[in-house]
């Protein structure tokens, strides 16, 4: 079974631009969560989608948005990029919503975003 | 606001030694505590997990100790090996409802020969 894939793996953008990241979950998984990983903050939850609906959202500004398609693939968009948005963006998929107990999330390798 | 506090942030251990990483939480509604291991260039992967009705769980060289009254849990890596060098994250989950997974800040472990 193929794992979680994320594209692109690396991205360099300049301030003010926007960016779209893509995540393909494990086949059969309907839940996709997005995280921002930085050295100083660790893993910060962005949002979770389940069956095309956003179930939960972290404390990030409205510049961060996402969506999920009927095939469970998900995209994350960041508009008006700031230097502080430089981070590793991880997505994780699971068969059931992430808040369910005993549920394992499977992470992708991440997209390394650098904002210049 | 960090709901799960993890320490230390970095750790150097000799090969064969014991690595210990600690986490503490405030929200007593958390009812599942997984640990994730992340190698460079990879996403985190589930290593071991525990429920609060159990005080200890062991899988191979990895053991979680859980102290419900102190709201603390820790990961012990026995006979640490250079291949264990990675970043380790503790996490906490409150089941049910629309709750998210809360991660600790991570511990970068280096096992030296």
mmCIF file of C-alpha atoms in Angstrom:
data_model
loop_
_atom_site.group_PDB
_atom_site.id
_atom_site.type_symbol
_atom_site.label_atom_id
_atom_site.label_comp_id
_atom_site.label_asym_id
_atom_site.label_seq_id
_atom_site.Cartn_x
_atom_site.Cartn_y
_atom_site.Cartn_z
ATOM 1 C CA UNK A 1 0.000 0.000 0.000
ATOM 2 C CA UNK A 2 1.453 3.335 -1.000
ATOM 3 C CA UNK A 3 2.086 5.830 1.782
ATOM 4 C CA UNK A 4 1.070 9.443 2.049
ATOM 5 C CA UNK A 5 2.550 11.516 -0.756
ATOM 6 C CA UNK A 6 3.107 15.244 -0.772
ATOM 7 C CA UNK A 7 4.018 17.479 -3.657
ATOM 8 C CA UNK A 8 6.129 19.367 -4.197
ATOM 9 C CA UNK A 9 8.825 18.289 -1.748
ATOM 10 C CA UNK A 10 10.619 21.645 -1.869
ATOM 11 C CA UNK A 11 9.395 25.089 -2.728
ATOM 12 C CA UNK A 12 10.960 28.533 -2.722
ATOM 13 C CA UNK A 13 8.710 31.580 -2.854
ATOM 14 C CA UNK A 14 9.035 35.282 -2.175
ATOM 15 C CA UNK A 15 7.074 37.401 0.259
ATOM 16 C CA UNK A 16 3.612 38.315 -0.927
ATOM 17 C CA UNK A 17 3.237 35.334 -3.231
ATOM 18 C CA UNK A 18 0.810 32.511 -2.661
ATOM 19 C CA UNK A 19 1.453 28.792 -2.646
ATOM 20 C CA UNK A 20 -0.561 25.591 -2.966
ATOM 21 C CA UNK A 21 0.618 22.316 -1.476
ATOM 22 C CA UNK A 22 -0.871 18.943 -2.289
ATOM 23 C CA UNK A 23 -1.376 15.789 -0.253
ATOM 24 C CA UNK A 24 -2.555 12.360 -1.396
ATOM 25 C CA UNK A 25 -3.592 10.176 1.534
ATOM 26 C CA UNK A 26 -3.251 6.441 1.838
ATOM 27 C CA UNK A 27 -5.868 4.686 -0.255
ATOM 28 C CA UNK A 28 -9.080 4.345 1.727
ATOM 29 C CA UNK A 29 -8.209 7.040 4.245
ATOM 30 C CA UNK A 30 -10.747 9.828 4.419
ATOM 31 C CA UNK A 31 -9.163 12.062 7.028
ATOM 32 C CA UNK A 32 -6.344 14.441 6.154
ATOM 33 C CA UNK A 33 -4.714 16.740 8.684
ATOM 34 C CA UNK A 34 -2.151 19.441 8.005
ATOM 35 C CA UNK A 35 0.642 20.536 10.337
ATOM 36 C CA UNK A 36 3.298 23.195 10.281
ATOM 37 C CA UNK A 37 6.656 22.123 11.691
ATOM 38 C CA UNK A 38 9.272 24.653 12.754
ATOM 39 C CA UNK A 39 12.285 24.241 15.065
ATOM 40 C CA UNK A 40 10.934 26.682 17.624
ATOM 41 C CA UNK A 41 7.280 25.637 17.689
ATOM 42 C CA UNK A 42 7.353 21.940 16.885
ATOM 43 C CA UNK A 43 4.274 20.522 15.169
ATOM 44 C CA UNK A 44 1.407 22.976 15.027
ATOM 45 C CA UNK A 45 -2.002 21.793 13.870
ATOM 46 C CA UNK A 46 -3.431 23.712 10.931
ATOM 47 C CA UNK A 47 -6.676 21.943 10.043
ATOM 48 C CA UNK A 48 -8.293 18.609 9.398
ATOM 49 C CA UNK A 49 -10.596 17.498 6.637
ATOM 50 C CA UNK A 50 -12.823 14.468 6.677
ATOM 51 C CA UNK A 51 -15.043 13.541 3.745
ATOM 52 C CA UNK A 52 -14.496 16.967 2.146
ATOM 53 C CA UNK A 53 -15.538 18.861 5.305
ATOM 54 C CA UNK A 54 -13.237 20.839 7.555
ATOM 55 C CA UNK A 55 -13.685 19.313 11.016
ATOM 56 C CA UNK A 56 -11.230 21.357 13.013
ATOM 57 C CA UNK A 57 -8.949 24.330 12.641
ATOM 58 C CA UNK A 58 -5.875 25.444 14.531
ATOM 59 C CA UNK A 59 -4.867 28.956 15.515
ATOM 60 C CA UNK A 60 -3.540 30.197 12.204
ATOM 61 C CA UNK A 61 -4.544 33.326 10.293
ATOM 62 C CA UNK A 62 -7.044 33.216 7.478
ATOM 63 C CA UNK A 63 -4.188 33.285 4.955
ATOM 64 C CA UNK A 64 -3.974 29.560 5.555
ATOM 65 C CA UNK A 65 -6.763 27.606 3.931
ATOM 66 C CA UNK A 66 -7.396 24.156 2.647
ATOM 67 C CA UNK A 67 -9.803 21.892 0.910
ATOM 68 C CA UNK A 68 -10.396 18.227 0.281
ATOM 69 C CA UNK A 69 -11.642 16.609 -2.872
ATOM 70 C CA UNK A 70 -14.025 13.704 -3.314
ATOM 71 C CA UNK A 71 -11.069 11.324 -3.798
ATOM 72 C CA UNK A 72 -9.747 12.451 -0.353
ATOM 73 C CA UNK A 73 -6.780 14.295 -1.847
ATOM 74 C CA UNK A 74 -6.231 17.578 -0.082
ATOM 75 C CA UNK A 75 -4.651 20.904 -0.894
ATOM 76 C CA UNK A 76 -3.411 23.613 1.392
ATOM 77 C CA UNK A 77 -3.080 27.212 0.276
ATOM 78 C CA UNK A 78 -1.152 30.039 1.871
ATOM 79 C CA UNK A 79 -1.736 33.502 0.475
ATOM 80 C CA UNK A 80 0.383 36.615 0.915
ATOM 81 C CA UNK A 81 3.380 34.684 2.134
ATOM 82 C CA UNK A 82 5.452 36.031 5.015
ATOM 83 C CA UNK A 83 9.020 35.166 6.009
ATOM 84 C CA UNK A 84 7.662 33.420 9.094
ATOM 85 C CA UNK A 85 5.750 30.955 6.937
ATOM 86 C CA UNK A 86 9.009 29.185 6.116
ATOM 87 C CA UNK A 87 8.527 25.713 7.533
ATOM 88 C CA UNK A 88 8.031 22.042 6.819
ATOM 89 C CA UNK A 89 4.369 21.413 6.057
ATOM 90 C CA UNK A 90 3.239 17.911 6.872
ATOM 91 C CA UNK A 91 0.042 16.179 6.063
ATOM 92 C CA UNK A 92 -1.209 13.070 7.803
ATOM 93 C CA UNK A 93 -3.954 10.704 6.839
ATOM 94 C CA UNK A 94 -6.050 8.320 8.870
ATOM 95 C CA UNK A 95 -9.009 6.113 8.259
ATOM 96 C CA UNK A 96 -11.113 7.889 10.872
ATOM 97 C CA UNK A 97 -11.070 11.420 12.246
ATOM 98 C CA UNK A 98 -7.888 12.301 14.129
ATOM 99 C CA UNK A 99 -9.699 13.027 17.363
ATOM 100 C CA UNK A 100 -10.763 9.418 17.716
ATOM 101 C CA UNK A 101 -8.943 7.444 20.314
ATOM 102 C CA UNK A 102 -6.416 4.776 19.332
ATOM 103 C CA UNK A 103 -6.292 6.120 15.822
ATOM 104 C CA UNK A 104 -2.945 6.194 14.027
ATOM 105 C CA UNK A 105 -2.049 9.042 11.754
ATOM 106 C CA UNK A 106 0.310 8.312 8.875
ATOM 107 C CA UNK A 107 2.486 11.233 7.914
ATOM 108 C CA UNK A 108 3.849 12.183 4.537
ATOM 109 C CA UNK A 109 7.465 13.360 4.080
ATOM 110 C CA UNK A 110 6.398 16.991 4.041
ATOM 111 C CA UNK A 111 6.878 19.987 1.781
ATOM 112 C CA UNK A 112 9.759 22.254 2.735
ATOM 113 C CA UNK A 113 8.640 25.833 2.038
ATOM 114 C CA UNK A 114 11.195 28.621 2.049
ATOM 115 C CA UNK A 115 9.976 32.210 1.829
ATOM 116 C CA UNK A 116 12.569 34.778 0.759
ATOM 117 C CA UNK B 1 0.053 28.032 24.388
ATOM 118 C CA UNK B 2 1.760 24.687 24.690
ATOM 119 C CA UNK B 3 -0.617 22.140 26.177
ATOM 120 C CA UNK B 4 1.989 19.381 26.147
ATOM 121 C CA UNK B 5 5.387 20.334 27.516
ATOM 122 C CA UNK B 6 8.288 18.161 26.380
ATOM 123 C CA UNK B 7 11.843 18.073 27.679
ATOM 124 C CA UNK B 8 14.680 18.061 26.984
ATOM 125 C CA UNK B 9 14.733 19.583 23.511
ATOM 126 C CA UNK B 10 18.016 17.887 22.737
ATOM 127 C CA UNK B 11 19.696 14.847 24.196
ATOM 128 C CA UNK B 12 23.042 13.147 23.622
ATOM 129 C CA UNK B 13 23.417 9.588 24.857
ATOM 130 C CA UNK B 14 26.234 7.081 24.584
ATOM 131 C CA UNK B 15 25.559 3.872 22.685
ATOM 132 C CA UNK B 16 24.116 1.317 25.079
ATOM 133 C CA UNK B 17 22.800 3.955 27.455
ATOM 134 C CA UNK B 18 19.240 4.843 28.399
ATOM 135 C CA UNK B 19 17.516 7.768 26.703
ATOM 136 C CA UNK B 20 14.727 9.414 28.689
ATOM 137 C CA UNK B 21 12.310 11.991 27.320
ATOM 138 C CA UNK B 22 9.635 13.548 29.489
ATOM 139 C CA UNK B 23 6.264 15.111 28.755
ATOM 140 C CA UNK B 24 3.687 16.824 30.935
ATOM 141 C CA UNK B 25 0.139 17.872 30.174
ATOM 142 C CA UNK B 26 -2.585 19.971 31.769
ATOM 143 C CA UNK B 27 -5.795 18.840 30.105
ATOM 144 C CA UNK B 28 -7.139 15.892 32.088
ATOM 145 C CA UNK B 29 -9.499 15.096 29.238
ATOM 146 C CA UNK B 30 -6.587 13.732 27.173
ATOM 147 C CA UNK B 31 -7.035 9.978 26.972
ATOM 148 C CA UNK B 32 -4.472 8.704 24.484
ATOM 149 C CA UNK B 33 -0.758 9.426 24.422
ATOM 150 C CA UNK B 34 1.285 8.395 21.382
ATOM 151 C CA UNK B 35 4.984 8.916 20.731
ATOM 152 C CA UNK B 36 6.260 9.633 17.251
ATOM 153 C CA UNK B 37 9.746 9.168 15.803
ATOM 154 C CA UNK B 38 10.975 11.350 12.958
ATOM 155 C CA UNK B 39 14.117 10.811 10.903
ATOM 156 C CA UNK B 40 15.584 13.634 8.792
ATOM 157 C CA UNK B 41 13.698 14.071 5.546
ATOM 158 C CA UNK B 42 10.812 11.925 6.719
ATOM 159 C CA UNK B 43 7.484 12.555 8.369
ATOM 160 C CA UNK B 44 6.858 11.426 11.950
ATOM 161 C CA UNK B 45 5.898 7.779 12.419
ATOM 162 C CA UNK B 46 4.036 6.251 15.341
ATOM 163 C CA UNK B 47 6.444 4.522 17.705
ATOM 164 C CA UNK B 48 4.408 3.473 20.722
ATOM 165 C CA UNK B 49 1.279 4.687 22.502
ATOM 166 C CA UNK B 50 -0.418 4.339 25.879
ATOM 167 C CA UNK B 51 -3.826 4.879 27.453
ATOM 168 C CA UNK B 52 -4.063 6.494 30.918
ATOM 169 C CA UNK B 53 -5.464 3.343 32.536
ATOM 170 C CA UNK B 54 -2.062 1.692 32.078
ATOM 171 C CA UNK B 55 1.047 2.781 33.997
ATOM 172 C CA UNK B 56 3.611 1.272 31.663
ATOM 173 C CA UNK B 57 3.833 -0.134 28.164
ATOM 174 C CA UNK B 58 6.864 -1.807 26.681
ATOM 175 C CA UNK B 59 7.637 -2.629 23.064
ATOM 176 C CA UNK B 60 11.119 -3.979 22.526
ATOM 177 C CA UNK B 61 13.631 -1.420 23.751
ATOM 178 C CA UNK B 62 10.984 1.312 24.008
ATOM 179 C CA UNK B 63 8.939 1.839 27.180
ATOM 180 C CA UNK B 64 6.340 4.452 28.072
ATOM 181 C CA UNK B 65 5.841 5.223 31.749
ATOM 182 C CA UNK B 66 2.629 7.024 32.636
ATOM 183 C CA UNK B 67 1.825 8.874 35.877
ATOM 184 C CA UNK B 68 -1.807 9.941 35.760
ATOM 185 C CA UNK B 69 -1.826 11.800 39.083
ATOM 186 C CA UNK B 70 1.204 13.870 38.097
ATOM 187 C CA UNK B 71 -0.067 14.272 34.524
ATOM 188 C CA UNK B 72 3.288 13.175 33.200
ATOM 189 C CA UNK B 73 4.524 10.494 30.840
ATOM 190 C CA UNK B 74 7.935 9.575 29.571
ATOM 191 C CA UNK B 75 9.670 7.542 26.892
ATOM 192 C CA UNK B 76 12.602 5.345 27.833
ATOM 193 C CA UNK B 77 14.864 3.901 25.148
ATOM 194 C CA UNK B 78 16.954 1.105 26.579
ATOM 195 C CA UNK B 79 20.303 0.103 25.056
ATOM 196 C CA UNK B 80 20.199 3.175 22.802
ATOM 197 C CA UNK B 81 21.713 2.680 19.347
ATOM 198 C CA UNK B 82 23.036 5.154 16.757
ATOM 199 C CA UNK B 83 20.051 4.149 14.590
ATOM 200 C CA UNK B 84 17.769 5.605 17.255
ATOM 201 C CA UNK B 85 19.122 9.077 16.488
ATOM 202 C CA UNK B 86 16.009 10.994 15.482
ATOM 203 C CA UNK B 87 13.545 13.563 16.750
ATOM 204 C CA UNK B 88 10.909 12.246 19.117
ATOM 205 C CA UNK B 89 7.523 13.850 19.695
ATOM 206 C CA UNK B 90 5.074 13.077 22.435
ATOM 207 C CA UNK B 91 1.425 13.789 21.741
ATOM 208 C CA UNK B 92 -1.914 13.828 23.465
ATOM 209 C CA UNK B 93 -5.373 13.190 22.099
ATOM 210 C CA UNK B 94 -8.795 13.825 23.560
ATOM 211 C CA UNK B 95 -11.110 11.321 21.949
ATOM 212 C CA UNK B 96 -14.531 12.153 20.682
ATOM 213 C CA UNK B 97 -15.842 15.404 19.364
ATOM 214 C CA UNK B 98 -13.800 17.672 17.155
ATOM 215 C CA UNK B 99 -10.506 17.498 18.993
ATOM 216 C CA UNK B 100 -7.082 17.703 17.465
ATOM 217 C CA UNK B 101 -3.822 15.979 18.254
ATOM 218 C CA UNK B 102 -1.559 18.128 20.427
ATOM 219 C CA UNK B 103 2.172 17.557 20.031
ATOM 220 C CA UNK B 104 5.103 18.339 22.265
ATOM 221 C CA UNK B 105 7.874 20.499 20.838
ATOM 222 C CA UNK B 106 10.100 17.525 20.091
ATOM 223 C CA UNK B 107 13.398 16.118 21.365
ATOM 224 C CA UNK B 108 16.358 15.676 19.077
ATOM 225 C CA UNK B 109 18.190 12.557 20.219
ATOM 226 C CA UNK B 110 21.737 11.817 19.182
ATOM 227 C CA UNK B 111 23.250 8.472 20.137
ATOM 228 C CA UNK B 112 27.025 8.531 19.843
ATOM 229 C CA UNK B 113 29.160 5.403 19.436
#
